[in-house]
XYZ file of C-alpha atoms in Angstrom:
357
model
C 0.000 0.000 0.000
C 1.347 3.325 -1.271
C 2.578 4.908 -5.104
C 3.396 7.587 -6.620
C 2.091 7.962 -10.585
C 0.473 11.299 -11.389
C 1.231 11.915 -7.541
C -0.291 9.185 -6.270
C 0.276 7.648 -3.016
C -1.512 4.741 -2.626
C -1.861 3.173 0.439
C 4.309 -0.812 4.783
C 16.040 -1.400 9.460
C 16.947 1.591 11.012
C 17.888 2.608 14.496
C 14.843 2.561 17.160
C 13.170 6.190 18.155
C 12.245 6.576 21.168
C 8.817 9.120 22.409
C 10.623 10.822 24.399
C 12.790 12.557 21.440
C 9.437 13.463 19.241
C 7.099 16.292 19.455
C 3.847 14.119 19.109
C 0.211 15.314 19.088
C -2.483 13.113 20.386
C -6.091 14.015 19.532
C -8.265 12.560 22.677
C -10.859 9.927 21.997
C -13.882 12.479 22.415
C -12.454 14.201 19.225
C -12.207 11.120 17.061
C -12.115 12.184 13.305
C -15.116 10.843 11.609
C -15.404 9.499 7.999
C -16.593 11.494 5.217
C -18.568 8.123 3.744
C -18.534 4.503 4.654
C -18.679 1.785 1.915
C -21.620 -0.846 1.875
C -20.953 -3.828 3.649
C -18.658 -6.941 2.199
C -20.192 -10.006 3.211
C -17.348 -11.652 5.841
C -14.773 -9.660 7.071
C -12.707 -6.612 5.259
C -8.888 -6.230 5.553
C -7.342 -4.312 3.130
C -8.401 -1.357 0.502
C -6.327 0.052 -2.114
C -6.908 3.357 -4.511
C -6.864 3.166 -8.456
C -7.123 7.059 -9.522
C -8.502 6.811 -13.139
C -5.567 8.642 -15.320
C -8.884 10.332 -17.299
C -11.393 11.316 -14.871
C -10.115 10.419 -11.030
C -14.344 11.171 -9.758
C -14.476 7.826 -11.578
C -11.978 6.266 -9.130
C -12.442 3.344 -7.417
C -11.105 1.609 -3.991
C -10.652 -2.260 -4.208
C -10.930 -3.682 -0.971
C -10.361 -7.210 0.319
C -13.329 -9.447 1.941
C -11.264 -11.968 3.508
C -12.266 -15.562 3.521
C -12.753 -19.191 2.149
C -15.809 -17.592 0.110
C -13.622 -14.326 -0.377
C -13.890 -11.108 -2.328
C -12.398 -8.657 -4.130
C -14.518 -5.594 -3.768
C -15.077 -2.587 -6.027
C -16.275 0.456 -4.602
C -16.963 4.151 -6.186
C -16.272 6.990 -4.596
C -19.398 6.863 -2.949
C -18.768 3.915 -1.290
C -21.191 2.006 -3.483
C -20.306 -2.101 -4.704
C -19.684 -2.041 -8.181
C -20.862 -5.475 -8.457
C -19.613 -6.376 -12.582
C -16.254 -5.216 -11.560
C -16.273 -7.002 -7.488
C -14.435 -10.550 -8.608
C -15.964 -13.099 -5.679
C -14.995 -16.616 -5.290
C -11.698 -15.811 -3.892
C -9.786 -17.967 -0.925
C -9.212 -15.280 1.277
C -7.278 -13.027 0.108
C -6.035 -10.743 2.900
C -4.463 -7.695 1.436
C -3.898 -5.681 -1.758
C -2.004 -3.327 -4.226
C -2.455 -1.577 -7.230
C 0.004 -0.756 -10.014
C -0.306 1.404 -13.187
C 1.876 0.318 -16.387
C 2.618 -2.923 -16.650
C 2.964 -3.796 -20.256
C 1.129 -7.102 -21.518
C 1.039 -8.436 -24.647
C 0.452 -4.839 -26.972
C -1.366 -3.116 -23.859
C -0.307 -0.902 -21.493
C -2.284 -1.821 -18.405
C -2.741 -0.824 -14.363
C -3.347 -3.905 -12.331
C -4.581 -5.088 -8.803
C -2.962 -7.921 -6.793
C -3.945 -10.253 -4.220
C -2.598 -13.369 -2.526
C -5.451 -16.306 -2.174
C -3.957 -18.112 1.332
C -5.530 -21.003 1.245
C -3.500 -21.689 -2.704
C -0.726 -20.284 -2.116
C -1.271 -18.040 -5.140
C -0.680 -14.574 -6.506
C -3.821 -13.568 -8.193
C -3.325 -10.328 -10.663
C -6.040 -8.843 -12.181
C -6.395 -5.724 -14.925
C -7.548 -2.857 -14.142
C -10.242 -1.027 -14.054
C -12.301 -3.927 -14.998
C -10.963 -6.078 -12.893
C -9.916 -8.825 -15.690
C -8.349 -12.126 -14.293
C -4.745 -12.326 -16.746
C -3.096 -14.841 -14.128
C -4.095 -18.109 -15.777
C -6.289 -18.719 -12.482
C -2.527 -17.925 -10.155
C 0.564 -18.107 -9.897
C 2.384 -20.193 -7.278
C 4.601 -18.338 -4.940
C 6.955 -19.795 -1.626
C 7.646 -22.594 -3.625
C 9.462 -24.890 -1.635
C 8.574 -23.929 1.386
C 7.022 -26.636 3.943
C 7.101 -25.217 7.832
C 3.249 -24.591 9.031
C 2.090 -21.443 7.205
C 5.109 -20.333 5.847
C 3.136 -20.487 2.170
C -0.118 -18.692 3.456
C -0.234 -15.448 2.022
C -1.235 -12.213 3.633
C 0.585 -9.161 2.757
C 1.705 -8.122 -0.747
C 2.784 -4.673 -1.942
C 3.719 -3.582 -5.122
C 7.282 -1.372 -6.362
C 7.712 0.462 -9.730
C 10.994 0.534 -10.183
C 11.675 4.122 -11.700
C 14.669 3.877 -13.592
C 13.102 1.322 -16.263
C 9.792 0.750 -15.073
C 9.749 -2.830 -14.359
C 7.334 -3.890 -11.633
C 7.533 -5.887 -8.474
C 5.240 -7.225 -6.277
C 6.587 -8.438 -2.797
C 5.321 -10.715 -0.832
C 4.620 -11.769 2.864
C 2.897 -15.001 4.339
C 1.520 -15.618 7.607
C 4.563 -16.457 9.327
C 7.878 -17.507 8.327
C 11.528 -17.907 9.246
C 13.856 -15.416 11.360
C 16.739 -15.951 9.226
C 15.984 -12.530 7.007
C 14.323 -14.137 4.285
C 10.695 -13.588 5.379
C 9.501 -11.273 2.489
C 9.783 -13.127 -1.088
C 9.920 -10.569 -4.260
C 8.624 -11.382 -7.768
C 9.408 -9.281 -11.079
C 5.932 -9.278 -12.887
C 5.848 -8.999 -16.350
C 3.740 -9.614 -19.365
C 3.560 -12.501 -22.110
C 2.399 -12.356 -25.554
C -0.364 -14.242 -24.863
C -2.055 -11.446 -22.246
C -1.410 -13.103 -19.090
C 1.200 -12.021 -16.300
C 3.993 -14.415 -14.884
C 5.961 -13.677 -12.125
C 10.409 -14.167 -10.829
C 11.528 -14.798 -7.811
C 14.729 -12.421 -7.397
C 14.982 -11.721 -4.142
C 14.357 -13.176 -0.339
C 14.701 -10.553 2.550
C 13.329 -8.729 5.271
C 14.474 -9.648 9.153
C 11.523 -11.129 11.355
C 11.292 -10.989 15.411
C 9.493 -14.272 15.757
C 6.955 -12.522 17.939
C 3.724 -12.323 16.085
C 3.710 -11.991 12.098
C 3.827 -9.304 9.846
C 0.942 -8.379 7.225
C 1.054 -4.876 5.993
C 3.862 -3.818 3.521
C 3.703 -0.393 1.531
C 6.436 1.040 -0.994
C 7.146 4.333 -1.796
C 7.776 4.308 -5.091
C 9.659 7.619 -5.474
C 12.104 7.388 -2.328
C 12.588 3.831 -3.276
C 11.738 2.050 0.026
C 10.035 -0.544 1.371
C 8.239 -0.775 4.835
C 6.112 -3.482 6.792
C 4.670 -3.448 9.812
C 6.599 -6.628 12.335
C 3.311 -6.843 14.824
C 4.395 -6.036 18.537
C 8.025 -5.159 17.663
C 7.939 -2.324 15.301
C 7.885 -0.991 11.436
C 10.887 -2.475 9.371
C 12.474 -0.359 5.854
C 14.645 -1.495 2.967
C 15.586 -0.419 -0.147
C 12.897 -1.894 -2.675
C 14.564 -2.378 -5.050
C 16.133 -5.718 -5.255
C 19.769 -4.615 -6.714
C 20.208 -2.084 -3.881
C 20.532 -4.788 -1.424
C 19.363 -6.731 1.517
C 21.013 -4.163 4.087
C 17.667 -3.217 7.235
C 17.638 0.646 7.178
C 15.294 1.264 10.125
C 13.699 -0.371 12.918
C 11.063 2.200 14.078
C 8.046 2.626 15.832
C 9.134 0.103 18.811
C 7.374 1.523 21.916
C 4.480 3.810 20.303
C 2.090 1.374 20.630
C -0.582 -0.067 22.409
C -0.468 -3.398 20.641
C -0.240 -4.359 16.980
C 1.148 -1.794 14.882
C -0.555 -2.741 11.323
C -1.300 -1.155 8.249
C 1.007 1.601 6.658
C 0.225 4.103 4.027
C 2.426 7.094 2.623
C 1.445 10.418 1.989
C 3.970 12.043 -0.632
C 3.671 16.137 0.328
C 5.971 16.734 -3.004
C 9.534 17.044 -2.929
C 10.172 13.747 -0.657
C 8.748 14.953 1.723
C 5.356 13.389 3.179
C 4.154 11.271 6.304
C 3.697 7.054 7.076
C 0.811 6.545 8.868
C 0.686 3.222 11.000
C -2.586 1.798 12.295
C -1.790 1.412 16.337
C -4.631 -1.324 15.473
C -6.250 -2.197 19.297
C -6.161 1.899 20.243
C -8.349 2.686 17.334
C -6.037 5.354 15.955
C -3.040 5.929 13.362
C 0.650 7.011 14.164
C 2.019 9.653 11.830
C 5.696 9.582 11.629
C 7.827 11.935 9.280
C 8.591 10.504 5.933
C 11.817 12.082 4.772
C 13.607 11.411 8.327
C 15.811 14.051 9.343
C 18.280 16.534 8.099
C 20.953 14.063 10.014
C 19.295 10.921 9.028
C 16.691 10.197 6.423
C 16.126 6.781 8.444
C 14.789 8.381 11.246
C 11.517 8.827 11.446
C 10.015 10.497 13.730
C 6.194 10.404 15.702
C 4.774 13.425 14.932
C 1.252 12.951 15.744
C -1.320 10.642 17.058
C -4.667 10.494 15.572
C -8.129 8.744 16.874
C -10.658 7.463 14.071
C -13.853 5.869 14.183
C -12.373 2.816 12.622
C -12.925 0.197 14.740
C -9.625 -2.672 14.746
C -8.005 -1.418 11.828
C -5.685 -3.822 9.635
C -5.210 -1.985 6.426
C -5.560 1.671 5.164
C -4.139 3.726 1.656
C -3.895 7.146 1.255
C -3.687 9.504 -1.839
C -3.171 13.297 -2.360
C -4.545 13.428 -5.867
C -7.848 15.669 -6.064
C -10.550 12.775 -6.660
C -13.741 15.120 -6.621
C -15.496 17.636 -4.390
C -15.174 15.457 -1.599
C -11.787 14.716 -1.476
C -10.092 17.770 -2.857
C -6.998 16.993 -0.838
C -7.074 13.451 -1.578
C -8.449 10.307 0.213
C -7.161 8.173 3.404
C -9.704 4.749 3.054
C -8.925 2.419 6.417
C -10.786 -0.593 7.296
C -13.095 -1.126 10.058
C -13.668 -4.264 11.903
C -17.883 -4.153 10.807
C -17.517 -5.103 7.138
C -17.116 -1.595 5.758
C -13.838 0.533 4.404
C -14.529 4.379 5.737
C -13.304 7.153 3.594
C -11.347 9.867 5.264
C -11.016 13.484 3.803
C -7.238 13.803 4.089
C -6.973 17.435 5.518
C -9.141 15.759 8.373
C -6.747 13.160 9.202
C -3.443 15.210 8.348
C -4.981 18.630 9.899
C -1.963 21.043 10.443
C 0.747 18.911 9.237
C -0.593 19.399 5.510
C 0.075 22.599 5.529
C 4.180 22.608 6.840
């Protein structure tokens, strides 16, 4: 969750920060930031959005959001919050979390496309977008070789457009896996001749604690970083792109939070600058750290503000800053809620004074 394309942010190794060091506001629970709209239901049990901006007309944007389960669901929703029910692809075994990419070339097309992980097959499922056209010959295997309990369950997935020739990545997380740094699996997509996608392995990474699991992974696509949230311990970063190495930048977020810290989005302000919000899942409210570090150290990244929402248990959230109608002139923060629904957030609302530094 997370990009940059037209200035779009779609919505996860240094050296620990502690509170103490940060100038962080808190807003109390009375003053809870309410959504601007709350999608229909999903059926189960809703994990993850993401935000496709339409390149022609972004009031005709959509948020795809996961409906995790055996009978799973990828949702469509409109700006409204409305099911688009031709372009909502059902049948799905559970597929946890989600990304969206714009570009990938397949076959003569230039396409966007949304990726999910089905746990229960071990598969990558990749679909075109925006009408949400299966071009994954039914999956594609991923963790091959794996065999310890879960390690081929898939829950997080994020996806990295590598800038300097546009090839596209999707990385991978499952629902637990080894402590040996190899806990993250990354594929290069890319397109046949025949209109389908198949995906490489190039690259294992990413340190795990062993405590809990970790879900939610974002990129920012312009910085060129990776980050994913390691539940109880704190939010990991690496380079995303594969070449760059294997080397943990950051370790952050380690004692800001009451629980699980879970889903990340960035918010790019222009210039590098910008803000990674973490959902401090059990205290119903998001962490805002800085997103170009400091003038010392762009690794560290600082808490600069705590924010309560009327999301209830959040896992997964996505942000953009692209103007998407009147709205969401400032852009759109979607999180899930724990009742079935995604809630839209107008972004000045959750970002308040810090959008205007």
């Amino acid at each position: 969750m997370k990009k940059s394309v037209m200035n779009i942010v779609l919505g996860v190794a240094f050296v620990a920060i502690s509170c103490s060091e940060t100038k962080e506001k808190t807003t109390s629970v009375a003053d809870a930031i309410k959504p601007a709209i709350t999608t229909d239901t999903t059926l189960h049990d809703t994990d993850d959005p993401a935000i496709w901006v339409n390149p022609t007309d972004p009031a005709q944007s959509m948020i795809i959001g996961t409906d995790k389960d055996i009978d799973g669901a990828l949702y469509a929703f409109d700006l409204n919050g409305k099911v688009i029910e031709e372009r909502t692809v059902r049948g799905l075994k559970r597929p946890n979390n989600v990304d969206i990419e714009y570009g990938l070339v397949v076959g003569t097309d230039t396409i966007d496309i949304a990726v999910t992980g089905e746990r229960f097959t071990h598969n990558m499922r990749v679909f075109a977008l925006p009408e949400m056209k299966v071009i994954d010959n039914g999956g594609i295997p991923v963790f091959e070789g794996e065999e310890g309990v879960e390690y081929r369950d898939l829950m997080g997935v994020a996806l990295y457009k590598r800038p300097t020739d546009g090839a596209i990545f999707a990385i991978m997380g499952r629902k637990t896996g080894p402590t040996d740094g190899t806990y993250l699996w990354q594929y290069l997509l890319e397109g046949t001749a025949e209109g389908t996608v198949k995906a490489t392995l190039v690259r294992k990474f990413g340190e795990f604690s062993g405590v809990k699991e970790i879900e939610a992974i974002a990129v920012d696509n312009e910085l060129g970083f990776v980050y994913y949230s390691d539940e109880n311990v704190g939010i990991r970063k690496y380079h995303a792109n594969p070449e760059m190495g294997n080397e943990e930048l950051a370790l952050f977020g380690t004692t800001d939070f009451l629980d699980d810290n879970e889903g990340i989005s960035i918010y790019d302000a222009g210039n590098g600058k910008g803000f990674i919000l973490v959902s401090d899942q059990q205290a119903n409210q998001f962490k805002i750290y800085s997103r170009e570090g400091t003038s010392v150290n762009p690794h560290q990244h600082e808490l600069l503000k705590t924010i309560k929402v009327s999301t209830n248990e959040s896992d997964g959230s996505e942000i953009t800053n692209v103007l998407l109608n009147d709205t969401f002139k400032h852009g759109i923060f979607v999180a899930m809620s724990d009742n079935r629904t995604f809630q839209y957030y107008r972004v000045e609302d959750i970002l308040g004074e810090l959008l205007k530094k």
